[in-house]
Short mmCIF file of C-alpha atoms and ligand atoms in Angstrom, two decimals:
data_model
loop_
_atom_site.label_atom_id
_atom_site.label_comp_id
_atom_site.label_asym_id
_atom_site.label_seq_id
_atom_site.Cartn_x
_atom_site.Cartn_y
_atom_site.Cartn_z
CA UNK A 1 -32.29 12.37 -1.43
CA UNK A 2 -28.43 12.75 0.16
CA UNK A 3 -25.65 10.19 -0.73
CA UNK A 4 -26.65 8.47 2.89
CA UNK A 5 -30.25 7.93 1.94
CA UNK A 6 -29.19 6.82 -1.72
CA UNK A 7 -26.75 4.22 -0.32
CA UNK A 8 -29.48 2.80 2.11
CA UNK A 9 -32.08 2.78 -0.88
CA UNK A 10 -29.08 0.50 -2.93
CA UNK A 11 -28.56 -1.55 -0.07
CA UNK A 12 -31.80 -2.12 0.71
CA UNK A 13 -32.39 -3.21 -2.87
CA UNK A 14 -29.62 -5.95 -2.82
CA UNK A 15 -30.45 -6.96 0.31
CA UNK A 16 -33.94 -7.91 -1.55
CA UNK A 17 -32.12 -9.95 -4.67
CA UNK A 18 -31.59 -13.65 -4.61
CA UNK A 19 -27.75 -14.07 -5.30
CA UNK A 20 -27.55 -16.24 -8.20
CA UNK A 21 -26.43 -16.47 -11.76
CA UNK A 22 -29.08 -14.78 -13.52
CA UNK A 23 -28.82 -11.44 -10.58
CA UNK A 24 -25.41 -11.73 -10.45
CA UNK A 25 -24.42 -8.71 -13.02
CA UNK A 26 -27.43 -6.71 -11.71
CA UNK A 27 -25.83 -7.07 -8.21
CA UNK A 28 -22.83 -6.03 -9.63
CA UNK A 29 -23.90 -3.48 -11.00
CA UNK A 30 -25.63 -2.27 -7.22
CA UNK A 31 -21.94 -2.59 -5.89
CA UNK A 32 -20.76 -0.53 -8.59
CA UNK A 33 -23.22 2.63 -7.73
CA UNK A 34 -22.43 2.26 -3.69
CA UNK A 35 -18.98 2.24 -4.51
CA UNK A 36 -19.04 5.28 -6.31
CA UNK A 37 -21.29 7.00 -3.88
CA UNK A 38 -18.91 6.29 -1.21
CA UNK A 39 -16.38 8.04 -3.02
CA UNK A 40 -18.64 11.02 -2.96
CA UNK A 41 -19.42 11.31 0.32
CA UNK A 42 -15.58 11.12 1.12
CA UNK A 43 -14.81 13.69 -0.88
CA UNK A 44 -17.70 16.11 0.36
CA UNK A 45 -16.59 15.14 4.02
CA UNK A 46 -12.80 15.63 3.63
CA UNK A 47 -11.95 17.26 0.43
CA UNK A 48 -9.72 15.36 -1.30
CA UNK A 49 -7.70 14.76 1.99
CA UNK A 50 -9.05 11.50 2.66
CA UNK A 51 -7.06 9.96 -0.35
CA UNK A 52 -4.16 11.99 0.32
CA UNK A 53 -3.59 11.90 4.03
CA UNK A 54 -2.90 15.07 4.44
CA UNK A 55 -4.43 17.90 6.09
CA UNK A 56 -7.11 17.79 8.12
CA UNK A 57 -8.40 13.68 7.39
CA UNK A 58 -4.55 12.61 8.39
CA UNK A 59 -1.55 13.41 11.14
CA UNK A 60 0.83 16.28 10.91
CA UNK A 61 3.50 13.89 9.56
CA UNK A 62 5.99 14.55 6.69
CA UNK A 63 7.03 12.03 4.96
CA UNK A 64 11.08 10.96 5.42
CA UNK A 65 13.33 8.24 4.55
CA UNK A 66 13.21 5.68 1.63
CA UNK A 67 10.17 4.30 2.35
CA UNK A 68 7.11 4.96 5.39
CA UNK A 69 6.03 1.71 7.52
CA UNK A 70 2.98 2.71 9.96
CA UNK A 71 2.02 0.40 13.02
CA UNK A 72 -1.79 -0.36 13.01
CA UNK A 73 -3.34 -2.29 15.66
CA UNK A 74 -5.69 -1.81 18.89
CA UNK A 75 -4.87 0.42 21.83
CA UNK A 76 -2.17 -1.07 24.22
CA UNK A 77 -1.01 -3.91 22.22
CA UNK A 78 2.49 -2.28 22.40
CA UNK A 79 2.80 -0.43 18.78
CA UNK A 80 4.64 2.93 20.86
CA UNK A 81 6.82 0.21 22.92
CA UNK A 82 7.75 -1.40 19.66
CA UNK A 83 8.32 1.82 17.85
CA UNK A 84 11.24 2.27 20.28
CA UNK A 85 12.86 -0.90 20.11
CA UNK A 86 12.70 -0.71 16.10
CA UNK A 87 14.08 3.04 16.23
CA UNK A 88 16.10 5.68 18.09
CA UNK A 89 12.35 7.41 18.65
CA UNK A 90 11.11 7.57 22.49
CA UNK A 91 7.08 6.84 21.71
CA UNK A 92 5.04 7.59 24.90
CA UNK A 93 3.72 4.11 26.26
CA UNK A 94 1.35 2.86 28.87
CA UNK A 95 -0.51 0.55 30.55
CA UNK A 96 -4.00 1.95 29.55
CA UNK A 97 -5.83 2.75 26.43
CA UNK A 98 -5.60 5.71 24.11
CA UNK A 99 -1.81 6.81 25.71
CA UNK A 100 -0.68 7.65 21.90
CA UNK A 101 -2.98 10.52 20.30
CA UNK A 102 -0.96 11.31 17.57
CA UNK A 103 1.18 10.02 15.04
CA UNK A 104 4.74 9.56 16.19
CA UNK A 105 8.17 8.93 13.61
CA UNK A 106 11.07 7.37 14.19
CA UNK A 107 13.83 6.32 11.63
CA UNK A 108 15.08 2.39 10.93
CA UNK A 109 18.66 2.70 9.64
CA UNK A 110 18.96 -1.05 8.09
CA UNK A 111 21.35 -2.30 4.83
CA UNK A 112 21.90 1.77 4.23
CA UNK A 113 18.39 2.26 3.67
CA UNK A 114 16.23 4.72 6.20
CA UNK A 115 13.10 3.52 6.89
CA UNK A 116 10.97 5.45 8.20
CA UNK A 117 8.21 3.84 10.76
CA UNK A 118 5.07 5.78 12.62
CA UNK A 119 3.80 5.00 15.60
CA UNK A 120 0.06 5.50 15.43
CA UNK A 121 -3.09 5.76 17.83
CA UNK A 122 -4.93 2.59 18.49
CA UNK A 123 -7.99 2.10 16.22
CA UNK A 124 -10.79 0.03 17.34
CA UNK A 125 -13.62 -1.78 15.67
CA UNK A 126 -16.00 0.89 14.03
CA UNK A 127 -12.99 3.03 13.17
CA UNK A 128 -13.48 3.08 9.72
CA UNK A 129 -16.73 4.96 9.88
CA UNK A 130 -15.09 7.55 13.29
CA UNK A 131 -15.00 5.82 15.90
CA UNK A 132 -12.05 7.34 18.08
CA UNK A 133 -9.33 8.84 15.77
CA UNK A 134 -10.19 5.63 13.76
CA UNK A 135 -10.32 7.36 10.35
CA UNK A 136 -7.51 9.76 10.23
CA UNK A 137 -5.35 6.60 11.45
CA UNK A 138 -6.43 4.75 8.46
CA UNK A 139 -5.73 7.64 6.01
CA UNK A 140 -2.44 7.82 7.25
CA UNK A 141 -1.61 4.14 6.20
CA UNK A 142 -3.27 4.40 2.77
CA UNK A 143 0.06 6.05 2.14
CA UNK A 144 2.21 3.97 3.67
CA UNK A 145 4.54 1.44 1.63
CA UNK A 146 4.36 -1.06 4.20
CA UNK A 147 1.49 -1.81 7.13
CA UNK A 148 2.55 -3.68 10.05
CA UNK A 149 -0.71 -5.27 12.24
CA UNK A 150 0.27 -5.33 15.24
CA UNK A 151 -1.32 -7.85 17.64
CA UNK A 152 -1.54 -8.71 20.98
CA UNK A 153 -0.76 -12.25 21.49
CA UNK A 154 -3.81 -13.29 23.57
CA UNK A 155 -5.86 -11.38 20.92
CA UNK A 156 -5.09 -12.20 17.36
CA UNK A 157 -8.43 -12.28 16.72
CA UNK A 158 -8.41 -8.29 16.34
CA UNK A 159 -6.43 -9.29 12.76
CA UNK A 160 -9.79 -10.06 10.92
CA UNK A 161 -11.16 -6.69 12.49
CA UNK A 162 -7.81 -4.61 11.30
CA UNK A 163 -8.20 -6.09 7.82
CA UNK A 164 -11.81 -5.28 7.72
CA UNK A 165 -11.39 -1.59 8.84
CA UNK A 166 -8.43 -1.28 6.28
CA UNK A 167 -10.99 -2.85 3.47
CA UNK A 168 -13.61 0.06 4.87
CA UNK A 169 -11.35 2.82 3.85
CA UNK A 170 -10.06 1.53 0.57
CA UNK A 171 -6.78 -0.49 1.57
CA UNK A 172 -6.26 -4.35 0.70
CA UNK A 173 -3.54 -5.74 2.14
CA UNK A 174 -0.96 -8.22 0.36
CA UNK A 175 -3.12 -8.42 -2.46
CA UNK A 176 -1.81 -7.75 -5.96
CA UNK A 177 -3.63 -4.88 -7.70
CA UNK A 178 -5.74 -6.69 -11.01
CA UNK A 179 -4.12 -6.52 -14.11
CA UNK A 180 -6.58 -4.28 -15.86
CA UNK A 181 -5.99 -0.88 -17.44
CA UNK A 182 -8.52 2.27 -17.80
CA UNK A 183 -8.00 4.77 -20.03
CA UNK A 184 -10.03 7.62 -20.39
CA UNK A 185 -10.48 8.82 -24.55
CA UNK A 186 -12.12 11.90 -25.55
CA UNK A 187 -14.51 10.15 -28.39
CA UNK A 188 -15.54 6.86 -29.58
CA UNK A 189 -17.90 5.88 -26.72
CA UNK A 190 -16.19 2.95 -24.96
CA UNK A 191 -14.11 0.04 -25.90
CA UNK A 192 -13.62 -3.47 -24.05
CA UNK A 193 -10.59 -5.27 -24.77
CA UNK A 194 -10.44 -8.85 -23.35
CA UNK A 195 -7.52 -10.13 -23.31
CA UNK A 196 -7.69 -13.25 -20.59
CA UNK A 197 -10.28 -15.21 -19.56
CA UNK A 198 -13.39 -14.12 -17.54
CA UNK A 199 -16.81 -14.72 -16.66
CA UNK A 200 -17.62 -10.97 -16.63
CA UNK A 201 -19.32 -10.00 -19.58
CA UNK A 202 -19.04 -7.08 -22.04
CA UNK A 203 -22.05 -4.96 -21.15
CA UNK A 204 -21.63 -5.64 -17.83
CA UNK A 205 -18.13 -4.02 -18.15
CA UNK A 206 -19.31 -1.56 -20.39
CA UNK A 207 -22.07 -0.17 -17.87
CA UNK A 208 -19.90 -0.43 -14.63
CA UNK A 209 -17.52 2.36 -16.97
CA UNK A 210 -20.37 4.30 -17.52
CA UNK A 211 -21.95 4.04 -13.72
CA UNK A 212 -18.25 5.56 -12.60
CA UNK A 213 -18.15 8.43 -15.25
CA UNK A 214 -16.50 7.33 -18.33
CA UNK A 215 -18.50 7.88 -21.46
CA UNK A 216 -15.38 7.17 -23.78
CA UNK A 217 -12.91 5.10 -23.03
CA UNK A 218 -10.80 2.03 -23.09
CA UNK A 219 -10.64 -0.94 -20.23
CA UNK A 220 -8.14 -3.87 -21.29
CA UNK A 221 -8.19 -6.69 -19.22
CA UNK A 222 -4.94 -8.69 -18.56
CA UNK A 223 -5.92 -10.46 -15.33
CA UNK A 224 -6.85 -14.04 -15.49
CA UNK A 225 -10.46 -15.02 -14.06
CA UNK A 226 -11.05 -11.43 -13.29
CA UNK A 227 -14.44 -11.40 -10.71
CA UNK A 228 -16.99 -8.58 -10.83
CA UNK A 229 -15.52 -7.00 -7.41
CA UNK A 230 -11.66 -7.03 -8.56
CA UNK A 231 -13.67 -5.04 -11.86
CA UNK A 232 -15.85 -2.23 -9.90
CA UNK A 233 -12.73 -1.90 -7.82
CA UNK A 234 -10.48 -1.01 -10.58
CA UNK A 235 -12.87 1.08 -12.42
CA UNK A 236 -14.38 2.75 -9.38
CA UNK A 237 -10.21 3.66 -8.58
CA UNK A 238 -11.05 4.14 -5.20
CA UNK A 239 -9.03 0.71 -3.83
CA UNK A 240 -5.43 0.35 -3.04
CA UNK A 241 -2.94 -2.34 -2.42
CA UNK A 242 -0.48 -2.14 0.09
CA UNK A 243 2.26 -4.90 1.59
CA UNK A 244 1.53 -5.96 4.90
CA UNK A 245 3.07 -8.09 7.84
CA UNK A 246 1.54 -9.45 10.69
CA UNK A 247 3.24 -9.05 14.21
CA UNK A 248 2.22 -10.69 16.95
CA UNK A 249 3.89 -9.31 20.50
CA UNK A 250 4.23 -9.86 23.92
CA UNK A 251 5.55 -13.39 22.87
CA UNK A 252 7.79 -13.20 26.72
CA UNK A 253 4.25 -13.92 28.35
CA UNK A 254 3.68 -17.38 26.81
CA UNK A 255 5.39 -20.43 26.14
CA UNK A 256 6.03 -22.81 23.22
CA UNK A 257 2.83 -24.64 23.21
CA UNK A 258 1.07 -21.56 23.23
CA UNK A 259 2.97 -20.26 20.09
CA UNK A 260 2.25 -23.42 18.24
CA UNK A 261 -1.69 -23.04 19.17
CA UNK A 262 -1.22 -19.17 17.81
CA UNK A 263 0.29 -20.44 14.57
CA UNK A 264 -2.08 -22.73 13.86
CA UNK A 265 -5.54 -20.27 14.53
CA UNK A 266 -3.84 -17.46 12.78
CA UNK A 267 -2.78 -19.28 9.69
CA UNK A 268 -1.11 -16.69 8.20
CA UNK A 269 2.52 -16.34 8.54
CA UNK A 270 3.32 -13.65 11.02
CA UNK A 271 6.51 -12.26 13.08
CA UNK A 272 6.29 -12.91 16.83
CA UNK A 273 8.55 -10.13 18.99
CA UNK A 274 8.71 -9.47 22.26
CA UNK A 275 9.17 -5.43 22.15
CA UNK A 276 9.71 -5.34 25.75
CA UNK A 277 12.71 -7.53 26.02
CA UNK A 278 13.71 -7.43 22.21
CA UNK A 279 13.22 -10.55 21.16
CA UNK A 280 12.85 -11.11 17.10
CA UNK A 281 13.15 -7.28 16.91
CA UNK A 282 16.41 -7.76 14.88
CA UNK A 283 14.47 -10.33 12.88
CA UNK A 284 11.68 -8.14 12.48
CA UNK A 285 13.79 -5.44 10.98
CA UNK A 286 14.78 -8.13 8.35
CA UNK A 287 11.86 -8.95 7.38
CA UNK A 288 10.00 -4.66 7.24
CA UNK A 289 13.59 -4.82 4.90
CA UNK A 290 12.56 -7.73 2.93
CA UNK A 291 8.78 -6.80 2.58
CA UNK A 292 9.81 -2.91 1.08
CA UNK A 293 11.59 -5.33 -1.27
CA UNK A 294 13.93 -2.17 -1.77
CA UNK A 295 16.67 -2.41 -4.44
CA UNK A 296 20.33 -0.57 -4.85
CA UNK A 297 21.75 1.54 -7.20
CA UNK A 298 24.75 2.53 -7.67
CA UNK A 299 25.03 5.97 -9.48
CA UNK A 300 28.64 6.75 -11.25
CA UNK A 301 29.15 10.12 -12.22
CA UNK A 302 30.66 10.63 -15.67
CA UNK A 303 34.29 9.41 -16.16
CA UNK A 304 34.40 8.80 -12.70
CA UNK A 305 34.39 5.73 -10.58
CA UNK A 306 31.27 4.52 -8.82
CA UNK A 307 29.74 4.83 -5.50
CA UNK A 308 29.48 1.67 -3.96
CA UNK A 309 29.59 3.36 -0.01
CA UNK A 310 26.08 4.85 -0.25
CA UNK A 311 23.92 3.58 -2.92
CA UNK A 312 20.30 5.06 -4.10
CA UNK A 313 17.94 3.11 -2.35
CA UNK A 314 14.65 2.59 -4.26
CA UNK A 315 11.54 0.47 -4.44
CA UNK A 316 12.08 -2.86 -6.67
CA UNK A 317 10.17 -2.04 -10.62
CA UNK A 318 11.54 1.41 -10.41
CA UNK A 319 12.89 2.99 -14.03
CA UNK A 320 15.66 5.45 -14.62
CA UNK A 321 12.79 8.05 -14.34
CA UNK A 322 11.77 7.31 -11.07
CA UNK A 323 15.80 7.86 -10.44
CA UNK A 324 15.89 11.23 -11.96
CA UNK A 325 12.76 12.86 -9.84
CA UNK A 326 14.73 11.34 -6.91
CA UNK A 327 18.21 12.87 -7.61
CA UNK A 328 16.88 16.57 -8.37
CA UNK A 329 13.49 17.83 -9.39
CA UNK A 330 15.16 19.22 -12.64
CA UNK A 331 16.78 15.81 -13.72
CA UNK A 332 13.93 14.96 -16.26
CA UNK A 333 13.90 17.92 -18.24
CA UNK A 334 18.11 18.26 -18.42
CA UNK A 335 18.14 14.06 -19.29
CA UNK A 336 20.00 13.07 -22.03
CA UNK A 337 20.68 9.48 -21.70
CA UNK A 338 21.70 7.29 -19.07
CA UNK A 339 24.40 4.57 -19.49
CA UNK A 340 24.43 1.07 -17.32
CA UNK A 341 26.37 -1.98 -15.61
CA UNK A 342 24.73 -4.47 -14.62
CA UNK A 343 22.22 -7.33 -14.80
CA UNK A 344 19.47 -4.88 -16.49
CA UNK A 345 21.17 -4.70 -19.66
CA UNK A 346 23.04 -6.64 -21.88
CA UNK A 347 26.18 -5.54 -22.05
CA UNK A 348 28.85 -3.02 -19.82
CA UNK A 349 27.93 0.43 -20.61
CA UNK A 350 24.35 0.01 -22.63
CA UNK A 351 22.54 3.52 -23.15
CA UNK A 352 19.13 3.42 -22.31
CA UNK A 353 16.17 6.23 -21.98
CA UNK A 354 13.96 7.24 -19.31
CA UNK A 355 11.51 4.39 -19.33
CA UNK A 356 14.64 1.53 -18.36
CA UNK A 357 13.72 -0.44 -15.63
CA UNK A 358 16.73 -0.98 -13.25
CA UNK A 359 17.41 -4.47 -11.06
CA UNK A 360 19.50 -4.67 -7.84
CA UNK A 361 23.05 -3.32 -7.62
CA UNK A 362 22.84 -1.79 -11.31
CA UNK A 363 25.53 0.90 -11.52
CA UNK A 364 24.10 3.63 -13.39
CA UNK A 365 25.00 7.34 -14.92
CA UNK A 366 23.11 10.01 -16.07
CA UNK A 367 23.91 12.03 -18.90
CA UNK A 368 22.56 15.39 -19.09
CA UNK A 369 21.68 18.33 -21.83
CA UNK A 370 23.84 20.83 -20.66
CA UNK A 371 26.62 19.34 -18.09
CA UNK A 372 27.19 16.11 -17.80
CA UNK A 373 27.35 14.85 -14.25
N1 GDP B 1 5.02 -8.24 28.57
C1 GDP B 1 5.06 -7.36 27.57
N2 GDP B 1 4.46 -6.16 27.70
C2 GDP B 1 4.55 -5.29 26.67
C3 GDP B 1 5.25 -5.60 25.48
N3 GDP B 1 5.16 -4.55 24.66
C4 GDP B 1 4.41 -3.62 25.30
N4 GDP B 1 4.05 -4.06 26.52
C5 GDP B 1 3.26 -3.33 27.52
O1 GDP B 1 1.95 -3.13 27.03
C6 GDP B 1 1.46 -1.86 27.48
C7 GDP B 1 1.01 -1.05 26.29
O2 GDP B 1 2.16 -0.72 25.50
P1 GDP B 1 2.15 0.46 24.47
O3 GDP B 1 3.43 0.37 23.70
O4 GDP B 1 1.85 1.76 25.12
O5 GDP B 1 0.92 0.02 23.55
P2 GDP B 1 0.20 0.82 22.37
O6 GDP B 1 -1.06 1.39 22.97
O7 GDP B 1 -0.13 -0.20 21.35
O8 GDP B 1 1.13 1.87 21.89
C8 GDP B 1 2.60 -1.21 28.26
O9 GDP B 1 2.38 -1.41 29.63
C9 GDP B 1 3.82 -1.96 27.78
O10 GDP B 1 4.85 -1.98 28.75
C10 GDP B 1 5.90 -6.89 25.39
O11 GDP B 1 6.54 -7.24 24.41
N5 GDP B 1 5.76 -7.71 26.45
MG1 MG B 2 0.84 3.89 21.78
#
């Protein structure tokens, strides 16, 4: 039997079992073998592109700037003409579907951080599982920091259908991922550690590890009222969490009311632009800014004064490490110490090791093996 067959067989079999309390781990457990089995057939289809977005599964596009935004939404709701209005790029646009057939960068320049956003084919319901260039779209925004859905204002129904195809390939958006951590050991068969609250039991746990591979190991769970999806999700590794925003466009066709009546079926808070005439696109920036919740650090070379003109612009939770493999590939192995001003430390001129996390406008030098910088 092929992965196709096996998944209908699964399928089928839920489809048979009464949800309730006593099927509810043996469910589960179904979920937990479909998961996985997706995950094979991705990787037969695409290599291991389809996780990275390269190659063949993704776009042509090289990653640039401190961060990549990508515009997802259907064809014609005005992702190429807001492209341009966002950046110095010059997107193809049109009046008719499918005018963008590849993906297409531009650069944001905001608070001294680049940005960098891609314009992107429209994807359609169905694109998930290749319908139009629906799937290497989607691989392209698995790596993205930031996913802007882009709707049309007299269609914001397509929002449920973006999230949905997203979901379909792996990506939830705005969610935080579960606090759970899997470790793979090389003996000792596996160990559950429960550390908060949850309904999901211990064999349960212990058989979803072993369904997805793991015959030692260690799973501690952190994350309060932890559900059996958040766990097969975690375990099966094959979800990721991304920061989204809604747009909705073409606000310069409607009036007031018709906002208000927008706001109140979406429900979700969302951006409304006009990238024809500009309106909100200055707001809009603001808010990519805000959501790529980027921080600044200021790096001050040995004995010498700081650089507060063009600080190191980096995503917020990142550690002294993280700066290092930014500043020069070599920077980890030379490290000696590092030395810091600012709110992450106690006092003026704390030394601190590779694992420091840095906050906002920390000033921060690095002292190396050989030469000091
Ligand atoms: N009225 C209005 N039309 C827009 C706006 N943005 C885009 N359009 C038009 O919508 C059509 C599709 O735009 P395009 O950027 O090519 O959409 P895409 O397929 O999502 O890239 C073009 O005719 C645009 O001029 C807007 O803010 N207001
Ligand atoms: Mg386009």
């Amino acid at each position: 039997m092929g992965i196709p067959e096996k998944i209908k067989a699964i399928q089928d079999e839920m489809h048979k079992t009464q949800i309730n309390k006593a099927t509810e781990f043996h469910i589960g457990l179904l979920k937990a073998k479909i998961a996985k089995l997706k995950r094979e057939l991705d990787e037969n289809t695409h290599g291991k592109t389809v996780s990275t977005g390269g190659g063949s599964a993704g776009f042509d596009v090289r990653k640039a700037g401190d961060a990549t935004v990508v515009l997802i939404g259907f064809p014609s709701v005005g992702k190429s003409t807001l492209l341009n209005s966002l950046t110095n790029a010059k997107s193809k646009t049109g009046a008719y579907s499918f005018t963008t057939l590849t993906a297409v960068p531009g650069m944001l320049d905001y608070n001294g951080s680049q940005i960098q956003i891609l314009d992107l084919p429209g994807i359609i319901e169905g694109a998930s599982s290749g319908k139009g260039l629906g799937k290497r779209v989607l691989s392209v925004a698995r790596n993205a920091n930031l996913v802007l859905m882009v709707l049309d204002v007299f269609q914001i129904h397509h929002l449920e259908i973006l999230k949905k195809e997203l979901f379909e390939i792996g990506v939830k958006v705005n969610e935080k991922p579960p606090d759970v951590i899997v470790e793979k050991t090389s003996t000792g068969g596996i160990s559950v550690n429960i550390q908060a609250p949850t309904e999901v039991d211990e064999n349960f746990i212990k058989n979803v590890m072993r369904i997805n591979g793991y015959h030692n190991g260690r799973i501690t769970i952190r994350e309060k009222g932890l559900t059996v999806d958040q766990l097969i999700d975690v375990v099966s590794g094959n979800r990721i969490y991304i920061p989204s925003l809604v747009v909705v466009n073409k606000i310069d066709l409607i009036d007031s009311e018709y906002l208000k009546s927008v706001t109140s079926k979406l429900n979700v808070p969302f951006v409304p632009v006009s990238a024809d005439t500009d309106k909100n696109i200055e707001l809009l920036k603001q808010e990519i800014y805000n959501k790529l919740d980027f921080i600044r650090i200021y790096m001050k070379p040995k004995g010498k004064e700081a650089d507060y003109v063009e600080p190191l612009i980096m995503p917020r939770g990142s550690t002294v490490y993280n700066i290092c493999g930014k500043i020069h590939r070599n920077m980890v192995r030379d490290f000696k110490f590092a030395q810091i001003w600012g709110k992450s430390v106690k006092f003026a001129g704390q030394k601190v090791g590779l694992d420091h996390k840095v906050v906002d406008e920390d000033v921060l030098t690095i002292v190396r093996r050989i030469n000091a910088i």
